[in-house]
Amino acid sequence: MKRRWSKVRNRVAWSLVVAWLGMAACAGPGVKPSEEYQQATAEQLVALVRMRAEATQSAKGLFRAQIKGPGLLLPARVEGAVYYSRPDAMRVRGFTPFGGELFELVVSRNLYRLSIPAEGRELKGHTARLGEAGKLGRPVQLSLWAVHGALGLTTVPADAHVLLHEEGDRYRLDVQSPGQAAGAIGSADLNGSTGADHQVGTDDANSNSRRLWFDRRTLLMVQEDRLSASGEVEAVMRFEDYRPVGDQVIQPVGSPGSASRLLRPFKITLEDGHGRGSVRLTFHEIVPNVILQPDELGVI
């Protein structure tokens, strides 16, 4: 553990490291799937998604990002830190391997502030327009989506319609906004969602339009496709290397499976649906449900 943090200190600014000295609980080994498929209905998968999202009230994480994109001025490898507090506050900071700050992104209530110290610029606006904030905007937006997936914040709003498909060793859950799902055969209204009105870094108009893929052996989410209002794929996220985090034990209610520790993916790969770049995050540490200081979340 001490060796890991000594490496982190060499990559991240000293002020950031000081804030993390109290962290504990190293990540455990990855999940070993069973050979048998689990049976689940659309309602049960939605219940699992909501339960896993609501299990995280706050979080801190350290990660490494590999970013690719046309004309990108960022280094190919970025060290990062994330702070999150439910329901809608997140701060992501990016650093060079030597500790210099590349950017700071603060998000709250679907508004963002993006600071780029090297260029002396600060941009503000709605998160739906973050991808248009210069050459840095789209990679930062992709990174935000990937962090969102890593912390397990994906949920299914109460007014969404869902369709479940079996595809080999996966379930595919189509989540559609009410307007898009009108007249859909076999769609189901799923009510009772809590904490789903606001999601960090999503466009409210399109946040219901997704495809969620689950491994049928573990019922863990292994892929998320974000769709535009017209149904085009905006981005594809893949989740790997699930590990237990924290000491919390969650008990599924009205869904398959038994009580278990909270699991989060430590490797996330996100590809832009229009070929405008990709992001791969590898987390060093994810610590859920911690007490955050006011200055850790930043201000818009």
mmCIF file of N, CA and C in Angstrom, residues 121-165:
data_model
loop_
_atom_site.group_PDB
_atom_site.id
_atom_site.type_symbol
_atom_site.label_atom_id
_atom_site.label_comp_id
_atom_site.label_asym_id
_atom_site.label_seq_id
_atom_site.Cartn_x
_atom_site.Cartn_y
_atom_site.Cartn_z
ATOM 1 N N ARG A 121 -7.636 29.741 -19.433
ATOM 2 C CA ARG A 121 -9.040 29.804 -19.850
ATOM 3 C C ARG A 121 -9.953 29.160 -18.826
ATOM 4 N N GLU A 122 -11.178 29.661 -18.773
ATOM 5 C CA GLU A 122 -12.212 29.060 -17.945
ATOM 6 C C GLU A 122 -13.518 29.119 -18.726
ATOM 7 N N LEU A 123 -14.150 27.963 -18.906
ATOM 8 C CA LEU A 123 -15.372 27.861 -19.682
ATOM 9 C C LEU A 123 -16.503 27.403 -18.775
ATOM 10 N N LYS A 124 -17.713 27.910 -19.050
ATOM 11 C CA LYS A 124 -18.880 27.532 -18.277
ATOM 12 C C LYS A 124 -20.044 27.280 -19.226
ATOM 13 N N GLY A 125 -20.988 26.437 -18.782
ATOM 14 C CA GLY A 125 -22.162 26.194 -19.596
ATOM 15 C C GLY A 125 -22.928 24.971 -19.137
ATOM 16 N N HIS A 126 -23.838 24.491 -19.993
ATOM 17 C CA HIS A 126 -24.618 23.292 -19.718
ATOM 18 C C HIS A 126 -23.810 22.082 -20.147
ATOM 19 N N THR A 127 -23.878 21.001 -19.372
ATOM 20 C CA THR A 127 -23.060 19.828 -19.682
ATOM 21 C C THR A 127 -23.387 19.230 -21.046
ATOM 22 N N ALA A 128 -24.594 19.479 -21.561
ATOM 23 C CA ALA A 128 -24.937 18.981 -22.892
ATOM 24 C C ALA A 128 -24.073 19.624 -23.966
ATOM 25 N N ARG A 129 -23.474 20.794 -23.659
ATOM 26 C CA ARG A 129 -22.622 21.509 -24.623
ATOM 27 C C ARG A 129 -21.145 21.382 -24.299
ATOM 28 N N LEU A 130 -20.805 20.550 -23.328
ATOM 29 C CA LEU A 130 -19.399 20.411 -22.933
ATOM 30 C C LEU A 130 -18.542 19.922 -24.083
ATOM 31 N N GLY A 131 -19.057 19.026 -24.907
ATOM 32 C CA GLY A 131 -18.287 18.492 -26.022
ATOM 33 C C GLY A 131 -17.919 19.529 -27.060
ATOM 34 N N GLU A 132 -18.555 20.704 -26.996
ATOM 35 C CA GLU A 132 -18.277 21.767 -27.966
ATOM 36 C C GLU A 132 -17.294 22.795 -27.431
ATOM 37 N N ALA A 133 -16.763 22.557 -26.237
ATOM 38 C CA ALA A 133 -15.864 23.525 -25.594
ATOM 39 C C ALA A 133 -14.435 23.376 -26.107
ATOM 40 N N GLY A 134 -14.214 23.662 -27.390
ATOM 41 C CA GLY A 134 -12.875 23.598 -27.974
ATOM 42 C C GLY A 134 -12.386 22.166 -28.137
ATOM 43 N N LYS A 135 -11.102 22.020 -28.447
ATOM 44 C CA LYS A 135 -10.528 20.696 -28.691
ATOM 45 C C LYS A 135 -10.487 19.846 -27.423
ATOM 46 N N LEU A 136 -10.469 20.505 -26.280
ATOM 47 C CA LEU A 136 -10.394 19.776 -25.024
ATOM 48 C C LEU A 136 -11.773 19.297 -24.556
ATOM 49 N N GLY A 137 -12.827 19.946 -25.055
ATOM 50 C CA GLY A 137 -14.172 19.677 -24.566
ATOM 51 C C GLY A 137 -14.613 18.234 -24.723
ATOM 52 N N ARG A 138 -14.473 17.661 -25.933
ATOM 53 C CA ARG A 138 -14.955 16.301 -26.145
ATOM 54 C C ARG A 138 -14.183 15.259 -25.323
ATOM 55 N N PRO A 139 -12.839 15.304 -25.299
ATOM 56 C CA PRO A 139 -12.128 14.337 -24.441
ATOM 57 C C PRO A 139 -12.510 14.444 -22.972
ATOM 58 N N VAL A 140 -12.710 15.672 -22.485
ATOM 59 C CA VAL A 140 -13.107 15.845 -21.091
ATOM 60 C C VAL A 140 -14.515 15.309 -20.874
ATOM 61 N N GLN A 141 -15.410 15.538 -21.844
ATOM 62 C CA GLN A 141 -16.764 14.998 -21.746
ATOM 63 C C GLN A 141 -16.747 13.473 -21.714
ATOM 64 N N LEU A 142 -15.937 12.865 -22.574
ATOM 65 C CA LEU A 142 -15.820 11.412 -22.584
ATOM 66 C C LEU A 142 -15.269 10.904 -21.254
ATOM 67 N N SER A 143 -14.282 11.622 -20.711
ATOM 68 C CA SER A 143 -13.707 11.226 -19.423
ATOM 69 C C SER A 143 -14.755 11.311 -18.317
ATOM 70 N N LEU A 144 -15.592 12.344 -18.372
ATOM 71 C CA LEU A 144 -16.646 12.499 -17.368
ATOM 72 C C LEU A 144 -17.630 11.347 -17.446
ATOM 73 N N TRP A 145 -18.024 10.966 -18.645
ATOM 74 C CA TRP A 145 -18.937 9.836 -18.816
ATOM 75 C C TRP A 145 -18.316 8.548 -18.286
ATOM 76 N N ALA A 146 -17.018 8.359 -18.563
ATOM 77 C CA ALA A 146 -16.336 7.148 -18.102
ATOM 78 C C ALA A 146 -16.263 7.106 -16.577
ATOM 79 N N VAL A 147 -15.972 8.241 -15.955
ATOM 80 C CA VAL A 147 -15.943 8.307 -14.492
ATOM 81 C C VAL A 147 -17.338 8.008 -13.933
ATOM 82 N N HIS A 148 -18.355 8.550 -14.577
ATOM 83 C CA HIS A 148 -19.739 8.303 -14.184
ATOM 84 C C HIS A 148 -20.016 6.800 -14.165
ATOM 85 N N GLY A 149 -19.538 6.083 -15.201
ATOM 86 C CA GLY A 149 -19.730 4.640 -15.254
ATOM 87 C C GLY A 149 -18.937 3.906 -14.197
ATOM 88 N N ALA A 150 -17.732 4.380 -13.925
ATOM 89 C CA ALA A 150 -16.883 3.711 -12.930
ATOM 90 C C ALA A 150 -17.492 3.766 -11.538
ATOM 91 N N LEU A 151 -18.144 4.880 -11.215
ATOM 92 C CA LEU A 151 -18.734 5.035 -9.892
ATOM 93 C C LEU A 151 -20.119 4.393 -9.801
ATOM 94 N N GLY A 152 -20.580 3.801 -10.904
ATOM 95 C CA GLY A 152 -21.851 3.098 -10.875
ATOM 96 C C GLY A 152 -23.055 4.002 -10.758
ATOM 97 N N LEU A 153 -23.002 5.190 -11.385
ATOM 98 C CA LEU A 153 -24.072 6.166 -11.226
ATOM 99 C C LEU A 153 -25.183 6.029 -12.258
ATOM 100 N N THR A 154 -25.030 5.103 -13.200
ATOM 101 C CA THR A 154 -26.090 4.882 -14.181
ATOM 102 C C THR A 154 -27.355 4.416 -13.467
ATOM 103 N N THR A 155 -28.496 4.984 -13.844
ATOM 104 C CA THR A 155 -29.748 4.567 -13.243
ATOM 105 C C THR A 155 -30.834 4.573 -14.306
ATOM 106 N N VAL A 156 -32.028 4.144 -13.948
ATOM 107 C CA VAL A 156 -33.164 4.101 -14.871
ATOM 108 C C VAL A 156 -34.265 4.975 -14.277
ATOM 109 N N PRO A 157 -34.585 6.111 -14.890
ATOM 110 C CA PRO A 157 -35.617 7.007 -14.353
ATOM 111 C C PRO A 157 -36.982 6.335 -14.285
ATOM 112 N N ALA A 158 -37.833 6.884 -13.438
ATOM 113 C CA ALA A 158 -39.128 6.259 -13.174
ATOM 114 C C ALA A 158 -40.031 6.242 -14.402
ATOM 115 N N ASP A 159 -39.907 7.230 -15.294
ATOM 116 C CA ASP A 159 -40.816 7.298 -16.436
ATOM 117 C C ASP A 159 -40.251 6.625 -17.681
ATOM 118 N N ALA A 160 -39.155 5.885 -17.537
ATOM 119 C CA ALA A 160 -38.536 5.235 -18.692
ATOM 120 C C ALA A 160 -39.303 3.981 -19.078
ATOM 121 N N HIS A 161 -39.174 3.583 -20.347
ATOM 122 C CA HIS A 161 -39.690 2.319 -20.858
ATOM 123 C C HIS A 161 -38.494 1.410 -21.134
ATOM 124 N N VAL A 162 -38.632 0.128 -20.843
ATOM 125 C CA VAL A 162 -37.517 -0.782 -21.041
ATOM 126 C C VAL A 162 -37.947 -2.012 -21.829
ATOM 127 N N LEU A 163 -37.009 -2.554 -22.579
ATOM 128 C CA LEU A 163 -37.197 -3.803 -23.314
ATOM 129 C C LEU A 163 -35.995 -4.689 -23.032
ATOM 130 N N LEU A 164 -36.214 -5.947 -22.709
ATOM 131 C CA LEU A 164 -35.134 -6.864 -22.373
ATOM 132 C C LEU A 164 -34.936 -7.878 -23.493
ATOM 133 N N HIS A 165 -33.661 -8.104 -23.846
ATOM 134 C CA HIS A 165 -33.305 -9.065 -24.887
ATOM 135 C C HIS A 165 -32.225 -9.992 -24.342
#
